[in-house]
PDB file of C-alpha atoms in Angstrom:
ATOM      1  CA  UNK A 103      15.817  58.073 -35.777  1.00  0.00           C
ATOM      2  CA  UNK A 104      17.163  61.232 -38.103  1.00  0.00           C
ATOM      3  CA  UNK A 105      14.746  62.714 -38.394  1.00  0.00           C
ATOM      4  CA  UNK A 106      12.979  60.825 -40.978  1.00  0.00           C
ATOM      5  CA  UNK A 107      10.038  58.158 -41.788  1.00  0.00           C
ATOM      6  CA  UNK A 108      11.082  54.280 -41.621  1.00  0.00           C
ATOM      7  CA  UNK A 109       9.749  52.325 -44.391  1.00  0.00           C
ATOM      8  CA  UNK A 110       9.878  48.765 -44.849  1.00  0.00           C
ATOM      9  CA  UNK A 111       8.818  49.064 -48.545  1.00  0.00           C
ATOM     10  CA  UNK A 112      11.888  48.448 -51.288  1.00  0.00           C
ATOM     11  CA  UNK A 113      14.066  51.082 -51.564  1.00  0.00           C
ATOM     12  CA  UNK A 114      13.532  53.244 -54.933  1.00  0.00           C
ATOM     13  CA  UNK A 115      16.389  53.312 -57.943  1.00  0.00           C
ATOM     14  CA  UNK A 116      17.221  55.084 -60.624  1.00  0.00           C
ATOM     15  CA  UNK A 117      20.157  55.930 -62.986  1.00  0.00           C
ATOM     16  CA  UNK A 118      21.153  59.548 -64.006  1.00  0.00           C
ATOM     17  CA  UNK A 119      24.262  60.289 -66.233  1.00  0.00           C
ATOM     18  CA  UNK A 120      25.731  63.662 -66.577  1.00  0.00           C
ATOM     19  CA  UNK A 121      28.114  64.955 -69.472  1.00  0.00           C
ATOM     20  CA  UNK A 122      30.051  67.815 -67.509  1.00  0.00           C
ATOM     21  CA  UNK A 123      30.356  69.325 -63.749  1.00  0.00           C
ATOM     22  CA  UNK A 124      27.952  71.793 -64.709  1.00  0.00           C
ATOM     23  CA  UNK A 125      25.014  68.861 -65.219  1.00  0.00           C
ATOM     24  CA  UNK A 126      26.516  67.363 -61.904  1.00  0.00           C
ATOM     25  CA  UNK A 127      25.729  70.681 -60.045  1.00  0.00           C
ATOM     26  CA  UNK A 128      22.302  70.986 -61.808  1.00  0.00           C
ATOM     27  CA  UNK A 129      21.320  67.259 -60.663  1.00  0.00           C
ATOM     28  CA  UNK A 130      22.696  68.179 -56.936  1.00  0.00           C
ATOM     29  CA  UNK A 131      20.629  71.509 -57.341  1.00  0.00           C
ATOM     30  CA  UNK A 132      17.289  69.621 -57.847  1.00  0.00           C
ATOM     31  CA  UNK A 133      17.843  67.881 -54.973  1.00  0.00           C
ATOM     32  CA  UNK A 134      18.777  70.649 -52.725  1.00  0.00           C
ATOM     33  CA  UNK A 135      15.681  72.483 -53.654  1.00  0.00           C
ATOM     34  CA  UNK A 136      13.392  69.643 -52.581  1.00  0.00           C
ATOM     35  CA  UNK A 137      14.874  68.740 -49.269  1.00  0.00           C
ATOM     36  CA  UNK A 138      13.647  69.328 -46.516  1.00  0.00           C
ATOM     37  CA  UNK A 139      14.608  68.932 -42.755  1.00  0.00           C
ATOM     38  CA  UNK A 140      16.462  65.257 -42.295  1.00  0.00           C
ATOM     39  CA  UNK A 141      17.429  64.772 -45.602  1.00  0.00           C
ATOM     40  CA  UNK A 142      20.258  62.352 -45.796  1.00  0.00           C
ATOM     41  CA  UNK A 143      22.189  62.429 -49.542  1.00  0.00           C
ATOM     42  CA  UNK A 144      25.367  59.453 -48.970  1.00  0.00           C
ATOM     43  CA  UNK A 145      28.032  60.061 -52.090  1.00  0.00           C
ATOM     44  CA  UNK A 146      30.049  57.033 -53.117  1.00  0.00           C
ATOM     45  CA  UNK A 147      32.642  57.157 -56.183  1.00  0.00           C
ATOM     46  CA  UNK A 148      36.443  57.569 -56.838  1.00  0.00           C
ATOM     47  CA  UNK A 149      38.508  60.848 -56.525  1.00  0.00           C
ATOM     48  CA  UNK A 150      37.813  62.850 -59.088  1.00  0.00           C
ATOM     49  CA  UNK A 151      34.041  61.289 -59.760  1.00  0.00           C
ATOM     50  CA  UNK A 152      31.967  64.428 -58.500  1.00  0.00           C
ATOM     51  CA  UNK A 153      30.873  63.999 -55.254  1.00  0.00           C
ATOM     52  CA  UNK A 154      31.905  67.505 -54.523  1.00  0.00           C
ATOM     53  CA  UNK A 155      30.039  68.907 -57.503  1.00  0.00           C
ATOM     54  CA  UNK A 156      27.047  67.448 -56.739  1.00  0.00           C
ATOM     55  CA  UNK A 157      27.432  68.818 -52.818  1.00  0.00           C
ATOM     56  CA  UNK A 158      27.804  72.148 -54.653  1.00  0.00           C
ATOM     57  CA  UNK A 159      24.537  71.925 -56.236  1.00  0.00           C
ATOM     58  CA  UNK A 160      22.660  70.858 -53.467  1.00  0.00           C
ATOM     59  CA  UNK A 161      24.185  73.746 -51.601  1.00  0.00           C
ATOM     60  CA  UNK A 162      22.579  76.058 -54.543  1.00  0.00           C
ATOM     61  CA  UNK A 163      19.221  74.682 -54.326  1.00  0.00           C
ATOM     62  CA  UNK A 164      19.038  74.991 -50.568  1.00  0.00           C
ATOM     63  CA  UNK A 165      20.268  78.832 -51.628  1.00  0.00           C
ATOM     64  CA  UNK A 166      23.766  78.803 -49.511  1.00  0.00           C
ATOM     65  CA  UNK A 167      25.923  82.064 -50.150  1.00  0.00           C
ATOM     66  CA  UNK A 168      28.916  80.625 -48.888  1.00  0.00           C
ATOM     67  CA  UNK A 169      31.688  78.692 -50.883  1.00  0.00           C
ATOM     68  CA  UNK A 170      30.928  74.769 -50.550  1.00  0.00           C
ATOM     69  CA  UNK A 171      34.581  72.869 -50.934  1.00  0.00           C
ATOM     70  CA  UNK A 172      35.173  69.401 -49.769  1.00  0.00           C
ATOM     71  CA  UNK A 173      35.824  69.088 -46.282  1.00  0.00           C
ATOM     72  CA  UNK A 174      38.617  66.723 -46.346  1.00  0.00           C
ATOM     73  CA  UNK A 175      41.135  67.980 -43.565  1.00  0.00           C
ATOM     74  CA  UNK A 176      38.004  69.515 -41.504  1.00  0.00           C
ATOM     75  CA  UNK A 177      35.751  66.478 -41.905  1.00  0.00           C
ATOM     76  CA  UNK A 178      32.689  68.849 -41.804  1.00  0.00           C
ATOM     77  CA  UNK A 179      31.662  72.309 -42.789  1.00  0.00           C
ATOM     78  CA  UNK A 180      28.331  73.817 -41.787  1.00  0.00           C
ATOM     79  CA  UNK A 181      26.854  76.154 -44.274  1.00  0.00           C
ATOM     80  CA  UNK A 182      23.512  78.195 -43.908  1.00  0.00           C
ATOM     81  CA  UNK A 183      20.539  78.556 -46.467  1.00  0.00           C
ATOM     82  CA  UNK A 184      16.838  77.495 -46.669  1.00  0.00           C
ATOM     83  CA  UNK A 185      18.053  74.549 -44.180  1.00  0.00           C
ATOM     84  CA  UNK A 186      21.358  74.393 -42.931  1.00  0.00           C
ATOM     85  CA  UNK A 187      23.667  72.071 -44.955  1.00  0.00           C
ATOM     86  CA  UNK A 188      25.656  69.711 -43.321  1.00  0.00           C
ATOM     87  CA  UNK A 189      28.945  68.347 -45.722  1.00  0.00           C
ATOM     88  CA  UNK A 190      30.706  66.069 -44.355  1.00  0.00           C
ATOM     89  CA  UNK A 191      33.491  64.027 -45.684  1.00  0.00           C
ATOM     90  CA  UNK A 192      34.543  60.821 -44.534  1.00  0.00           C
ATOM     91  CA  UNK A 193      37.992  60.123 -46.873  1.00  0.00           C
ATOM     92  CA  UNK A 194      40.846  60.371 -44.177  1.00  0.00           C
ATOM     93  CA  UNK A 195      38.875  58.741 -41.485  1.00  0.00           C
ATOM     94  CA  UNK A 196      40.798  55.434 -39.977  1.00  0.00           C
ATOM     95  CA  UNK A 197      37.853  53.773 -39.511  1.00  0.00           C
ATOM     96  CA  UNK A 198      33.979  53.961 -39.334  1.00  0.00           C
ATOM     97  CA  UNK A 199      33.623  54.581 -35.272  1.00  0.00           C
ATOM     98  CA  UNK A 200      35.603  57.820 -35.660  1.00  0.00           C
ATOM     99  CA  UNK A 201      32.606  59.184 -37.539  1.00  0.00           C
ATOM    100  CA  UNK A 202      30.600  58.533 -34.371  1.00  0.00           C
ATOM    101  CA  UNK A 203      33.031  60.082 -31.674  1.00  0.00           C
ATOM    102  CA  UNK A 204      33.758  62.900 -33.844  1.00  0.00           C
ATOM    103  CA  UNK A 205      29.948  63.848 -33.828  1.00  0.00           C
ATOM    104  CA  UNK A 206      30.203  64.221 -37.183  1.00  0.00           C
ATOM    105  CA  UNK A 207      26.388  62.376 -37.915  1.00  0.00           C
ATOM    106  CA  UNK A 208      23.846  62.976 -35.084  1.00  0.00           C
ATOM    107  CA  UNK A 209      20.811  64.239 -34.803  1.00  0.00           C
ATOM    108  CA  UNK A 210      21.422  67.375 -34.067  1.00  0.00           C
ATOM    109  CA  UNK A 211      21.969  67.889 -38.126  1.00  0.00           C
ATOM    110  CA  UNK A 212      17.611  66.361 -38.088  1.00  0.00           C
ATOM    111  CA  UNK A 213      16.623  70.115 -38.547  1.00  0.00           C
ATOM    112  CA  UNK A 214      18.570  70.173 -41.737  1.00  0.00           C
ATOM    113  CA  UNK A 215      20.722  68.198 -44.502  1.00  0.00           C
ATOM    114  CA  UNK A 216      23.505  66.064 -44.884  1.00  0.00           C
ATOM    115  CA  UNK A 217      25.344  65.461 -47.771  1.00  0.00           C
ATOM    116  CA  UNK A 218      28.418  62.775 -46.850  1.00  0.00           C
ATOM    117  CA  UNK A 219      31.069  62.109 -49.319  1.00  0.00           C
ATOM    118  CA  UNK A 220      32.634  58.595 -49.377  1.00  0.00           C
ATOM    119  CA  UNK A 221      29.617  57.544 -47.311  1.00  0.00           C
ATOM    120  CA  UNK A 222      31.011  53.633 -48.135  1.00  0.00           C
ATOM    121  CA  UNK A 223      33.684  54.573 -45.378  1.00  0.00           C
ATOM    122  CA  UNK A 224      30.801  54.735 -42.656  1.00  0.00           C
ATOM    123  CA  UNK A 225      29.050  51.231 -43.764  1.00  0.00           C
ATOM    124  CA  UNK A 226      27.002  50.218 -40.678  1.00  0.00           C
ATOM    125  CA  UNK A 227      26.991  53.506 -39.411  1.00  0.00           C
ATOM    126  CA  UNK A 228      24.377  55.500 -41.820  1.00  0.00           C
ATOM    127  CA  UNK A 229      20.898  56.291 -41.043  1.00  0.00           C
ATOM    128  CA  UNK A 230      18.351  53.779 -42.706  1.00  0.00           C
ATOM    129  CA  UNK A 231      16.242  56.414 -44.647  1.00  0.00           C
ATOM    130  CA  UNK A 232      18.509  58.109 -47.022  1.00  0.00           C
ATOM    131  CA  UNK A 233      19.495  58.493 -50.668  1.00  0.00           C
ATOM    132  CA  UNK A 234      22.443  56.785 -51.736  1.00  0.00           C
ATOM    133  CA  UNK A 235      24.357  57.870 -55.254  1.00  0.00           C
ATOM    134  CA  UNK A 236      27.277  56.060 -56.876  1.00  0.00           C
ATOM    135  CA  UNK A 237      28.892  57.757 -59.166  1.00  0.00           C
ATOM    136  CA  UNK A 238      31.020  56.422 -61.797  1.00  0.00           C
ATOM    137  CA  UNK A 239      33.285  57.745 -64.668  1.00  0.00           C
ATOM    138  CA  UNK A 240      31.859  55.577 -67.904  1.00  0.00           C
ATOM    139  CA  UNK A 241      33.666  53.547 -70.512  1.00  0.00           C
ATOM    140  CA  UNK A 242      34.384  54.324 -73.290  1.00  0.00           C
ATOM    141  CA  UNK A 243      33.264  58.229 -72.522  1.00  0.00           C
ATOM    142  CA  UNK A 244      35.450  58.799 -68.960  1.00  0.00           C
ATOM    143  CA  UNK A 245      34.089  62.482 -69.201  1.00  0.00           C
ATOM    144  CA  UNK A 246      30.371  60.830 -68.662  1.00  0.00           C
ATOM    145  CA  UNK A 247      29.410  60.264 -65.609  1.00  0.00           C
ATOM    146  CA  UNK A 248      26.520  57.328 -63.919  1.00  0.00           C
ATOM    147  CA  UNK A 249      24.837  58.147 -61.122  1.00  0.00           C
ATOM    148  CA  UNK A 250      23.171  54.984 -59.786  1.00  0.00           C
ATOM    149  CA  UNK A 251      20.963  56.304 -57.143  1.00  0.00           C
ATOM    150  CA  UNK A 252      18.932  54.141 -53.896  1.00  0.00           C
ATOM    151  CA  UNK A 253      16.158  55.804 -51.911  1.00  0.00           C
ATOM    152  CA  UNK A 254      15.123  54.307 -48.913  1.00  0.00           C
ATOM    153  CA  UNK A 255      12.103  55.162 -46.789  1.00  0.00           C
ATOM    154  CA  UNK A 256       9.111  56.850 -48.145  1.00  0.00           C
ATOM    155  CA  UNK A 257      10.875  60.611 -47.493  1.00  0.00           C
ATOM    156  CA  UNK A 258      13.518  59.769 -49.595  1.00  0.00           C
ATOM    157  CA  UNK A 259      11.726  58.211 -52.239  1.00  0.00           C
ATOM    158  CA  UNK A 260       9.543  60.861 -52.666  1.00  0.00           C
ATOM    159  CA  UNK A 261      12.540  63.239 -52.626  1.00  0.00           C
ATOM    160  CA  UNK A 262      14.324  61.210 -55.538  1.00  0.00           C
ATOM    161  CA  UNK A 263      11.397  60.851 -57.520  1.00  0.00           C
ATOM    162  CA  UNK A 264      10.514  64.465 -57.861  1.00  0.00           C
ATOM    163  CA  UNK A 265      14.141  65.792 -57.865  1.00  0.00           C
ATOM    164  CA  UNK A 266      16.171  63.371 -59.632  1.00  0.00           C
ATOM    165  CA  UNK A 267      12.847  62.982 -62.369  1.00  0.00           C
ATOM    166  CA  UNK A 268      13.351  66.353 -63.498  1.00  0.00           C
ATOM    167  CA  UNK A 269      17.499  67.683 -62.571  1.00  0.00           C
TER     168      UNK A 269
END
């Protein structure tokens, strides 16, 4: 396992929306201030949606110095803070398996937490406790963004419930 409980409760769900990066960050922020060791945050939306802004935040609640960008042409960067922060981005990888031989998700990243971008990219290959957030540009307001979110196992849904109640 990664480092976190198995539950074979439903996962938990909610739906955030944000009105600017800055409310992105804040959301991402609540969360990164209420992980702790294993955490597991999978990003799913479009280019452009703010998967990176929300890795920023949880970088700033976990109280990293360093600059968070996405890790597109390095596939991971480690940063250190509270726990060390593990962002990973899957966009240019061929296929799911390369994840796995790259060592890009293993468990020596249980001691702190992951946040994967394009985490639909690695379907199959994800651990089972984790918190899941789509993100979506809205219509008719493209600047307004949904963030449908899925906790699963009792870690998780704990962490959603008191971070994403009160970004």
């Amino acid at each position: 396992p990664f480092g976190m409980d198995r539950s074979t409760a439903a996962p938990a769900r909610g739906r955030l929306h944000s009105d600017s990066p800055g409310r992105t960050r804040a959301i991402g922020r609540a969360l990164g201030r209420d992980a702790g060791p294993g955490t597991f945050i999978a990003l799913v939306g479009e280019l452009g949606a703010g998967k990176t802004q929300l890795a920023k935040g949880v970088a700033e609640g976990l109280d990293v110095s360093t600059v968070v960008n996405s890790p597109t042409f390095v596939l991971m960067n480690e940063h250190v803070g509270r726990l060390r922060l593990y962002h990973v981005d899957a966009y240019r990888l061929a296929q799911a398996e390369d994840a796995a031989e790259a060592g890009l998700i293993d468990e020596r990243q249980a001691d702190g937490v992951v946040v994967l971008e394009w985490a639909d990219r690695l379907d199959g290959w994800l651990p089972a406790d984790r918190i899941e957030i789509a993100i979506t540009a809205d219509d008719p307001d493209p600047s307004v963004r949904t963030l449908r979110w899925t906790a699963r196992g009792d870690a998780h849904a704990r962490l959603a419930d008191a971070a994403l109640g009160r970004p």
